[in-house]
Coordinates of C-alpha atoms and ligand atoms in Angstrom, one line a residue:
M1 CA 0.0 0.0 0.0
R2 CA 2.7 2.4 1.1
N3 CA 4.6 1.6 -2.1
V4 CA 1.6 2.3 -4.2
I5 CA 1.1 5.7 -2.6
Q6 CA 4.8 6.4 -3.0
S7 CA 4.8 5.6 -6.7
V8 CA 1.7 7.8 -7.2
V9 CA 3.5 10.7 -5.5
L10 CA 6.6 10.0 -7.6
L11 CA 4.6 10.0 -10.8
L12 CA 2.9 13.2 -9.7
T13 CA 6.1 15.0 -8.8
T14 CA 7.9 13.8 -11.9
L15 CA 5.0 15.2 -13.9
M16 CA 5.5 18.5 -12.2
S17 CA 9.2 18.5 -12.8
T18 CA 9.0 18.1 -16.5
G19 CA 9.4 21.7 -17.1
A20 CA 5.9 22.9 -16.2
V21 CA 6.2 26.5 -15.3
E22 CA 4.3 27.9 -12.3
V23 CA 3.3 31.5 -12.2
I24 CA 2.9 33.7 -9.1
Y25 CA 1.7 37.3 -9.2
A26 CA 2.8 39.8 -6.7
Q27 CA 2.8 43.6 -6.3
V28 CA 5.8 45.8 -5.7
G29 CA 6.2 46.4 -2.0
E30 CA 4.2 43.4 -1.0
T31 CA 5.3 39.9 0.1
A32 CA 5.2 36.9 -2.1
T33 CA 5.2 33.3 -1.0
L34 CA 6.7 30.8 -3.5
K35 CA 5.4 27.4 -2.5
P36 CA 6.6 23.9 -3.7
P37 CA 3.9 22.4 -6.0
V38 CA 1.0 20.9 -4.2
G39 CA 1.6 17.3 -3.1
T40 CA 5.4 17.5 -3.2
N41 CA 7.2 15.8 -0.4
L42 CA 10.6 17.2 0.2
Q43 CA 11.3 15.8 3.6
E44 CA 14.2 13.6 2.6
C45 CA 15.8 16.1 0.2
Y46 CA 18.4 18.8 0.1
V47 CA 16.1 21.7 -0.8
S48 CA 17.5 24.6 -2.7
W49 CA 15.9 27.8 -4.2
R50 CA 17.9 29.3 -7.0
L51 CA 17.6 32.4 -9.2
D52 CA 16.9 32.2 -12.9
N53 CA 18.0 28.5 -13.5
K54 CA 19.4 25.3 -12.1
E55 CA 22.9 26.7 -12.1
G56 CA 21.8 30.1 -10.7
H57 CA 22.8 31.7 -7.4
E58 CA 21.4 29.8 -4.4
L59 CA 19.0 32.1 -2.5
A60 CA 18.0 29.7 0.3
G61 CA 18.4 26.0 1.1
R62 CA 17.8 23.3 3.7
N63 CA 19.5 20.0 4.3
P64 CA 17.6 16.8 5.2
F65 CA 18.4 17.4 8.9
G66 CA 16.6 20.8 8.8
K67 CA 19.5 23.2 8.8
K68 CA 18.6 26.3 6.8
T69 CA 20.8 28.8 4.9
T70 CA 19.8 32.0 3.1
T71 CA 21.9 34.2 0.9
T72 CA 23.9 37.0 2.4
S73 CA 23.8 38.9 -0.9
E74 CA 23.4 42.7 -0.7
A75 CA 20.6 42.6 -3.3
W76 CA 18.3 40.6 -1.0
N77 CA 19.3 42.4 2.1
G78 CA 17.5 40.1 4.5
R79 CA 14.3 40.1 2.5
L80 CA 14.3 36.3 2.0
S81 CA 13.3 33.5 4.4
L82 CA 12.4 29.9 4.2
S83 CA 9.3 28.5 5.9
K84 CA 8.1 24.9 5.4
D85 CA 10.3 24.9 2.2
S86 CA 8.4 27.9 0.8
L87 CA 10.5 30.9 -0.2
I88 CA 9.1 34.1 1.2
I89 CA 10.2 37.4 -0.4
K90 CA 9.3 40.5 1.5
D91 CA 9.1 44.0 0.2
I92 CA 9.2 43.0 -3.5
R93 CA 11.3 45.3 -5.8
P94 CA 10.7 45.8 -9.5
E95 CA 13.9 43.8 -10.3
D96 CA 12.5 40.7 -8.4
F97 CA 10.1 39.7 -11.2
R98 CA 12.2 36.8 -12.4
T99 CA 12.3 33.0 -12.5
F100 CA 12.9 31.1 -9.2
V101 CA 13.9 27.4 -9.3
L102 CA 13.1 24.9 -6.7
E103 CA 15.4 21.9 -6.6
G104 CA 15.3 18.8 -4.5
T105 CA 18.3 16.5 -4.5
G106 CA 19.5 13.5 -2.6
D107 CA 19.2 9.7 -2.8
K108 CA 15.9 9.4 -1.0
C109 CA 14.4 12.5 -2.6
L110 CA 11.3 12.1 -4.6
L111 CA 11.6 15.4 -6.4
A112 CA 14.2 14.3 -9.0
A113 CA 14.3 17.4 -11.1
Y114 CA 13.3 21.0 -10.5
V115 CA 10.4 23.4 -10.6
D116 CA 10.4 26.8 -12.3
I117 CA 8.3 29.4 -10.6
K118 CA 7.9 32.7 -12.4
L119 CA 7.2 35.8 -10.3
L120 CA 5.1 38.1 -12.4
K121 CA 4.1 41.7 -11.7
L122 CA 0.6 42.7 -10.7
T123 CA -0.1 46.4 -10.9
V124 CA -3.0 47.7 -8.9
S125 CA -3.9 51.4 -8.6
V126 CA -6.4 53.4 -6.8
N127 CA -7.2 57.0 -7.7
P128 CA -7.3 59.1 -5.6
L129 CA -5.4 57.5 -2.8
S130 CA -6.7 60.0 -0.2
P131 CA -10.0 59.5 1.6
L132 CA -13.1 60.3 -0.6
L133 CA -16.4 62.0 0.2
P134 CA -19.5 60.3 -1.1
G135 CA -19.9 61.5 -4.7
D136 CA -16.2 61.8 -5.4
E137 CA -14.9 59.9 -8.4
L138 CA -13.1 56.7 -7.6
S139 CA -11.1 54.7 -10.2
L140 CA -9.4 51.4 -9.7
S141 CA -7.3 49.5 -12.2
C142 CA -5.6 46.1 -12.1
D143 CA -3.0 44.9 -14.6
A144 CA -1.1 41.6 -14.7
Q145 CA 2.1 40.9 -16.6
T146 CA 1.7 38.2 -19.3
L147 CA 4.2 35.4 -19.8
Q148 CA 5.6 35.5 -23.3
G149 CA 3.7 33.2 -25.7
K150 CA 0.9 32.6 -23.2
K151 CA -2.5 34.1 -23.2
S152 CA -3.2 36.9 -20.7
P153 CA -4.9 36.0 -17.4
K154 CA -8.4 36.9 -16.6
I155 CA -8.8 39.8 -14.2
H156 CA -11.7 41.2 -12.2
W157 CA -12.4 43.2 -9.1
L158 CA -14.3 42.3 -6.0
N159 CA -15.9 45.3 -4.2
P160 CA -15.9 45.4 -0.4
S161 CA -19.2 43.5 -0.2
G162 CA -17.8 40.8 -2.4
G163 CA -19.6 41.8 -5.7
K164 CA -17.8 41.1 -8.9
T165 CA -16.9 44.0 -11.2
E166 CA -14.8 44.9 -14.2
K167 CA -11.0 45.0 -14.6
L168 CA -11.3 48.8 -14.6
V169 CA -13.6 50.5 -12.2
T170 CA -14.8 54.1 -12.3
V171 CA -17.6 55.0 -9.9
R172 CA -19.0 57.9 -7.9
A173 CA -18.0 56.8 -4.4
T174 CA -20.6 55.8 -1.9
I175 CA -20.2 54.6 1.6
Q176 CA -20.5 51.0 0.3
D177 CA -17.3 51.5 -1.6
N178 CA -15.4 51.9 1.7
G179 CA -13.2 49.0 2.6
H180 CA -11.0 46.5 0.9
W181 CA -11.2 45.9 -2.9
T182 CA -9.7 42.8 -4.2
C183 CA -8.2 42.3 -7.7
V184 CA -8.5 38.7 -8.7
V185 CA -6.1 37.4 -11.4
T186 CA -7.0 34.0 -12.8
N187 CA -4.3 32.1 -14.6
D188 CA -4.6 28.4 -15.5
S189 CA -7.5 28.3 -13.1
K190 CA -5.3 29.5 -10.3
E191 CA -6.3 32.6 -8.5
N192 CA -3.9 35.4 -7.3
K193 CA -5.4 38.2 -5.2
A194 CA -4.3 41.7 -4.5
K195 CA -6.0 43.9 -2.0
V196 CA -6.3 47.7 -1.9
S197 CA -8.1 49.8 0.6
V198 CA -10.4 52.6 -0.2
T199 CA -11.6 55.1 2.4
V200 CA -14.9 56.9 2.0
L201 CA -15.8 59.4 4.7
G202 CA -19.2 58.8 6.3
L203 CA -21.4 58.7 9.3
Y204 CA -22.9 55.6 10.9
P205 CA -26.3 55.2 9.3
A206 CA -29.1 56.6 11.5
P207 CA -31.0 53.8 13.4
L208 CA -33.9 52.4 11.4
H209 CA -36.2 52.8 14.3
P210 CA -36.8 56.1 16.2
Q211 CA -34.9 56.6 19.4
Y212 CA -37.5 56.1 22.2
T213 CA -37.3 58.0 25.4
S214 CA -39.6 59.0 28.3
R215 CA -39.7 61.3 31.3
S216 CA -38.2 58.5 33.4
G217 CA -35.6 57.3 30.9
P218 CA -32.5 58.7 29.2
L219 CA -32.3 60.1 25.7
T220 CA -29.4 59.5 23.3
I221 CA -29.4 61.0 19.8
P222 CA -26.6 59.2 18.0
C223 CA -24.4 60.6 15.3
S224 CA -20.8 59.3 14.8
L225 CA -18.2 59.2 12.2
L226 CA -17.5 55.7 11.0
A227 CA -14.9 53.9 13.1
H228 CA -12.1 54.1 10.5
I229 CA -12.3 57.9 10.1
S230 CA -10.2 60.2 12.0
W231 CA -10.8 63.9 12.6
E232 CA -7.6 64.7 10.7
Q233 CA -9.1 63.1 7.6
I234 CA -12.3 65.2 8.0
K235 CA -10.1 68.3 8.4
A236 CA -8.0 67.4 5.3
K237 CA -11.2 67.4 3.3
D238 CA -11.9 71.1 4.2
I239 CA -14.7 70.8 6.7
Q240 CA -16.7 74.0 6.8
E241 CA -19.5 73.4 9.4
V242 CA -20.8 70.8 11.8
H243 CA -24.1 71.4 13.4
W244 CA -27.3 69.9 15.0
H245 CA -30.8 71.0 14.1
F246 CA -34.1 70.1 15.6
V247 CA -37.3 69.9 13.6
P248 CA -40.2 69.5 16.0
E249 CA -42.7 68.7 13.3
A250 CA -42.7 68.3 9.6
G251 CA -43.2 71.7 8.0
L252 CA -41.9 73.7 11.0
S253 CA -38.6 75.5 10.6
P254 CA -35.6 73.8 12.1
Q255 CA -34.1 75.1 15.3
R256 CA -30.3 75.1 15.5
L257 CA -29.2 73.3 18.7
F258 CA -25.4 73.2 18.5
S259 CA -22.6 74.1 16.1
L260 CA -19.0 72.9 16.3
S261 CA -16.3 75.6 16.5
L262 CA -13.6 74.1 14.3
E263 CA -10.6 76.0 15.6
D264 CA -8.5 74.1 18.1
P265 CA -9.7 73.1 20.6
V266 CA -12.7 71.8 18.7
T267 CA -15.7 72.5 21.0
W268 CA -19.5 72.6 20.7
K269 CA -21.3 76.0 20.9
A270 CA -24.9 75.8 22.1
D271 CA -27.6 77.8 20.3
Q272 CA -30.7 76.3 21.8
D273 CA -29.5 73.4 23.8
R274 CA -32.9 72.1 25.0
G275 CA -31.0 70.7 28.0
L276 CA -29.1 68.3 25.7
Q277 CA -25.4 67.7 26.1
P278 CA -23.0 66.7 23.4
V279 CA -20.7 63.8 24.1
P280 CA -17.3 65.3 25.2
N281 CA -14.3 65.2 22.9
P282 CA -15.9 65.5 19.4
K283 CA -12.5 65.0 17.7
K284 CA -13.0 61.3 18.6
G285 CA -15.8 61.2 16.1
N286 CA -18.7 60.8 18.4
L287 CA -21.0 63.7 17.8
S288 CA -24.0 62.3 19.7
L289 CA -26.3 64.3 22.1
T290 CA -27.6 63.0 25.4
R291 CA -29.8 63.9 28.3
N292 CA -30.4 61.7 31.4
R293 CA -34.2 62.2 31.2
G294 CA -36.5 62.6 28.2
R295 CA -39.1 65.4 28.0
E296 CA -42.5 65.5 26.5
D297 CA -41.4 68.0 23.9
D298 CA -38.4 66.0 22.7
K299 CA -40.4 64.4 20.0
G300 CA -39.2 65.3 16.5
D301 CA -36.3 64.9 14.0
Y302 CA -32.7 65.7 14.9
V303 CA -30.4 66.4 12.1
C304 CA -26.6 66.1 12.4
T305 CA -24.8 67.7 9.4
L306 CA -21.1 67.9 8.3
A307 CA -20.7 70.4 5.5
F308 CA -17.6 70.6 3.4
K309 CA -16.2 73.6 1.4
N310 CA -16.7 71.8 -1.9
G311 CA -20.5 71.6 -1.2
A312 CA -20.6 68.0 -0.1
T313 CA -22.4 67.1 3.1
L314 CA -22.7 64.2 5.4
N315 CA -25.8 64.0 7.5
S316 CA -27.9 61.8 9.6
T317 CA -31.5 62.3 10.8
V318 CA -32.6 60.7 14.0
R319 CA -36.3 60.6 14.9
V320 CA -37.1 60.7 18.6
E321 CA -40.4 59.5 20.1
V322 CA -41.5 59.9 23.7
L323 CA -43.3 57.1 25.4
Q324 CA -46.1 58.1 27.7
I325 CA -48.9 56.6 29.7
I326 CA -52.2 58.3 29.3
S327 CA -54.9 57.7 31.9
S328 CA -58.5 58.4 31.2
P329 CA -60.3 59.9 33.1
G330 CA -57.2 61.0 35.1
T331 CA -54.7 60.0 37.7
E332 CA -57.0 60.7 40.7
L333 CA -59.9 58.3 40.8
I334 CA -62.5 56.9 43.1
S335 CA -62.7 53.1 43.4
G336 CA -65.4 51.7 41.2
Q337 CA -64.7 54.1 38.3
Q338 CA -63.8 52.8 34.9
L339 CA -60.1 53.3 34.0
N340 CA -58.4 53.3 30.6
L341 CA -54.6 53.3 30.4
T342 CA -52.9 53.8 27.1
C343 CA -49.1 53.4 26.6
G344 CA -47.7 54.8 23.5
T345 CA -46.1 57.6 21.6
G346 CA -49.1 59.0 19.8
H347 CA -48.3 57.0 16.7
P348 CA -49.0 53.3 16.2
L349 CA -45.9 51.3 17.3
P350 CA -43.9 49.4 14.6
S351 CA -45.0 45.8 14.5
D352 CA -41.7 44.4 15.9
L353 CA -42.1 46.4 19.1
H354 CA -44.3 45.5 22.0
V355 CA -45.3 46.9 25.4
K356 CA -45.2 45.2 28.8
W357 CA -47.1 46.6 31.7
V358 CA -45.9 46.4 35.3
P359 CA -48.9 47.3 37.5
P360 CA -48.6 48.0 41.2
K361 CA -48.2 44.7 43.3
Q362 CA -51.7 44.8 44.9
S363 CA -53.4 45.5 41.6
S364 CA -56.0 43.2 40.2
L365 CA -54.0 43.2 37.0
S366 CA -50.7 42.2 38.6
S367 CA -51.4 38.7 37.3
L368 CA -50.9 39.8 33.7
T369 CA -48.9 36.8 32.6
S370 CA -47.6 36.9 29.1
D371 CA -44.7 39.1 28.1
R372 CA -46.6 41.0 25.4
H373 CA -49.5 43.1 26.5
P374 CA -51.9 45.4 24.6
A375 CA -51.0 49.0 24.6
H376 CA -54.5 49.8 25.8
L377 CA -55.8 48.5 29.1
T378 CA -59.3 48.9 30.4
I379 CA -60.1 48.3 34.0
P380 CA -64.0 48.3 34.3
E381 CA -63.9 49.1 38.1
V382 CA -60.7 50.2 39.7
G383 CA -60.0 49.2 43.3
T384 CA -57.8 50.9 45.9
G385 CA -55.2 48.2 45.1
D386 CA -54.8 49.7 41.6
G387 CA -53.4 52.9 43.1
G388 CA -49.6 53.4 42.9
K389 CA -47.0 53.3 40.3
W390 CA -47.7 51.8 36.9
R391 CA -44.9 51.2 34.5
C392 CA -45.1 50.5 30.8
E393 CA -42.0 49.1 29.1
L394 CA -41.3 49.2 25.4
W395 CA -39.5 46.1 24.1
Q396 CA -37.9 45.1 20.8
S397 CA -37.5 41.3 20.9
N398 CA -35.2 40.9 24.0
A399 CA -34.1 44.5 24.4
Q400 CA -35.9 47.1 26.5
L401 CA -35.9 50.4 24.6
T402 CA -37.4 52.6 27.3
S403 CA -40.2 52.7 30.0
A404 CA -42.7 55.2 31.2
E405 CA -44.4 55.6 34.6
I406 CA -47.6 57.0 36.0
T407 CA -48.8 57.2 39.6
L408 CA -52.5 56.7 40.2
K409 CA -54.3 57.9 43.4
I410 CA -57.5 55.9 44.1
E411 CA -59.8 57.0 46.9
P412 CA -62.2 54.5 48.4
K413 CA -65.9 55.0 47.5
I414 CA -68.0 56.8 50.2
S415 CA -71.4 55.1 50.9
V416 CA -74.7 57.0 51.9
W417 CA -74.5 55.7 55.5
M418 CA -70.9 56.9 55.8
L419 CA -72.1 60.2 54.5
V420 CA -74.9 60.4 57.1
V421 CA -72.5 59.5 59.9
I422 CA -69.9 62.1 58.7
C423 CA -72.6 64.8 58.5
S424 CA -74.0 64.0 62.0
V425 CA -70.6 64.0 63.6
T426 CA -69.8 67.4 61.9
A427 CA -73.2 68.9 63.1
I428 CA -72.6 67.7 66.7
V429 CA -69.1 69.2 66.7
I430 CA -70.4 72.5 65.4
L431 CA -73.2 72.6 68.0
L432 CA -70.8 71.9 70.8
L433 CA -68.5 74.6 69.6
I434 CA -71.4 77.1 69.6
L435 CA -72.4 76.1 73.1
V436 CA -68.9 76.5 74.4
F437 CA -68.7 79.9 72.8
I438 CA -72.0 81.1 74.3
L439 CA -71.0 79.9 77.8
Y440 CA -67.6 81.5 77.5
R441 CA -69.3 84.9 76.5
R442 CA -71.7 84.8 79.4
R443 CA -69.0 84.1 81.9
K444 CA -66.9 87.0 80.6
K445 CA -70.0 89.4 80.8
M446 CA -70.6 88.4 84.4
T447 CA -67.1 89.1 85.5
L448 CA -67.2 92.5 83.8
L449 CA -70.5 93.4 85.5
R450 CA -69.1 92.5 88.9
R451 CA -66.0 94.6 88.4
R452 CA -68.0 97.6 87.3
L453 CA -70.4 97.3 90.3
C454 CA -67.4 97.4 92.5
Q455 CA -66.1 100.5 90.9
C456 CA -69.5 102.3 91.2
K457 CA -69.7 101.4 95.0
T458 CA -66.2 102.9 95.6
Y459 CA -67.2 106.0 93.6
V460 CA -70.4 106.7 95.5
T461 CA -68.7 106.0 98.9
T462 CA -65.9 108.4 97.9
I463 CA -68.4 111.2 97.0
S464 CA -70.4 110.7 100.2
W465 CA -67.3 110.9 102.2
T466 CA -66.2 114.1 100.5
H467 CA -69.7 115.6 101.2
E468 CA -69.4 114.9 104.9
I469 CA -66.1 116.6 105.0
T470 CA -67.1 119.7 103.0
Q471 CA -70.5 120.1 104.8
D472 CA -72.2 120.7 101.5
T473 CA -75.8 121.6 100.9
H474 CA -78.8 119.4 100.8
S475 CA -79.2 119.7 97.1
Q476 CA -75.6 118.6 96.6
S477 CA -76.3 115.6 98.7
S478 CA -79.5 114.6 96.7
A479 CA -77.6 115.0 93.4
L480 CA -75.0 112.6 94.7
K481 CA -77.7 110.1 95.6
L482 CA -79.1 110.4 92.1
L483 CA -75.7 109.8 90.7
A484 CA -75.2 106.7 92.7
T485 CA -78.6 105.3 91.7
R486 CA -77.8 106.0 88.0
C487 CA -74.5 104.2 88.4
F488 CA -76.3 101.1 89.8
V489 CA -79.0 101.3 87.1
E490 CA -76.4 101.7 84.2
K491 CA -74.2 99.0 85.4
Ligands
NAG501 C1 -21.3 57.8 21.3 O1 -21.7 58.2 22.6 C2 -23.0 57.7 23.0 C3 -23.3 58.3 24.3 O2 -22.3 58.1 25.2 C4 -22.9 56.2 23.0 O3 -24.2 55.6 23.4 C5 -22.5 55.6 21.7 O4 -22.4 54.2 21.7 C6 -21.3 56.3 21.2 N1 -21.1 55.9 19.8 C7 -20.0 55.3 19.3 C8 -20.0 55.0 17.9 O5 -19.1 55.1 20.0
NAG502 C1 -62.5 53.6 27.9 O1 -62.4 53.1 26.6 C2 -63.6 52.6 26.0 C3 -63.4 52.1 24.6 O2 -62.1 51.6 24.5 C4 -64.6 53.7 26.0 O3 -65.9 53.2 25.6 C5 -64.8 54.3 27.4 O4 -65.7 55.4 27.4 C6 -63.5 54.7 27.9 N1 -63.6 55.2 29.3 C7 -63.0 56.2 29.8 C8 -63.3 56.5 31.3 O5 -62.3 57.0 29.2

């Protein structure tokens, strides 16, 4: 069995060594790996890579015991190495496009003759090399050297998303052109590939869905340069303006929220900030706005724009929706009333979003089991247990987008009997108060009377006494008596 395999390998390798020429394409400046033909077993051989022909200068070699040597020639200057018998040439120079010969010698060696490997030149060019703005013209070309007397290889490009295009590409750049383009050269059904990278400046696409917020949740309005873009590249393209606008409703004129002052240090200047805050350090490419709580008037479109001197712009529009719970007839209810709770944004929700209610613990609805609830809840008769904090969460498959809250106050219902009791108690209390007041008044009056009486007595006594001393006339005496009597009567 082993013998059979060996002879097959021998046959294969001898076929390969009958002068069949292998071709490898490489670009100047890149690295080429020249491999022994597939299926070759060189384990027992002296391996040697030579330049131009069998008698040429030995570039690298290995003996059957694994000892490797590489040329010390100036021309190769450490650019050559041997790895698993493949010759690796780094930093290829224009003069390197030549023939390389692989030779295996030795008694037990199966590779009796040699293999010619031709290194051919692949020329790939991108114009312009600098980053592009969407709309700029981009051209790519790919050329492969043809071996004399052979037909030229087939060439095509693969764009960054893997789509096949022509050998020559000229397009108006779009963000989809950003990334690695691959030139594929097919020769004798063997593919050689060369990659080039194209940079198109752009922003991350705005999220497909609106950004949802609520009065109890944070708000983020995203706008970021694509990860591969630096602020220096933006500046090199002559950036003129960067700003944020807010359009509360279609048809209304936009309000300017922020603009970026482009002189160093690059900072945001607020026009009408609406309590929003830009993410610090805009030079890092994150131009998003945030606030830790949403507001009812946050609803609308937010437009982030980068305008360049040549007229090109990059922009992204983010729609913001505010989730709210609306309670009908209100938030203060009496038990037994009908209650309607609606959770939403004022627009129908996209079909891939759903709401989840979290009622207060004692609520009759706390046993809502499934994870998807209707946006509209009707409670035919609320109980006091339904009072408290209701939360409505907005979910997209397994991610919670935001949640809104409402606090309901529910008073117990007052019955007729309770009303009668309350009224009676109130009436009794009022009556008692009146009684107490009357008694108090009477008491006060009596005291006053007694005091006055006392004063009058003293007065009369004093006058009588004065009369005795002064031996006054009879008429005086009777006048005094009258006075005293009047005093008693008045008081
Ligand atoms: C930009 O900043 C916001 C807020 O901090 C963050 O949520 C977002 O992920 C950032 N974007 C990028 C692309 O880093
Ligand atoms: C609650 O909604 C129903 C229909 O959905 C309506 O008939 C009823 O009048 C509403 N009740 C209140 C208190 O809004």
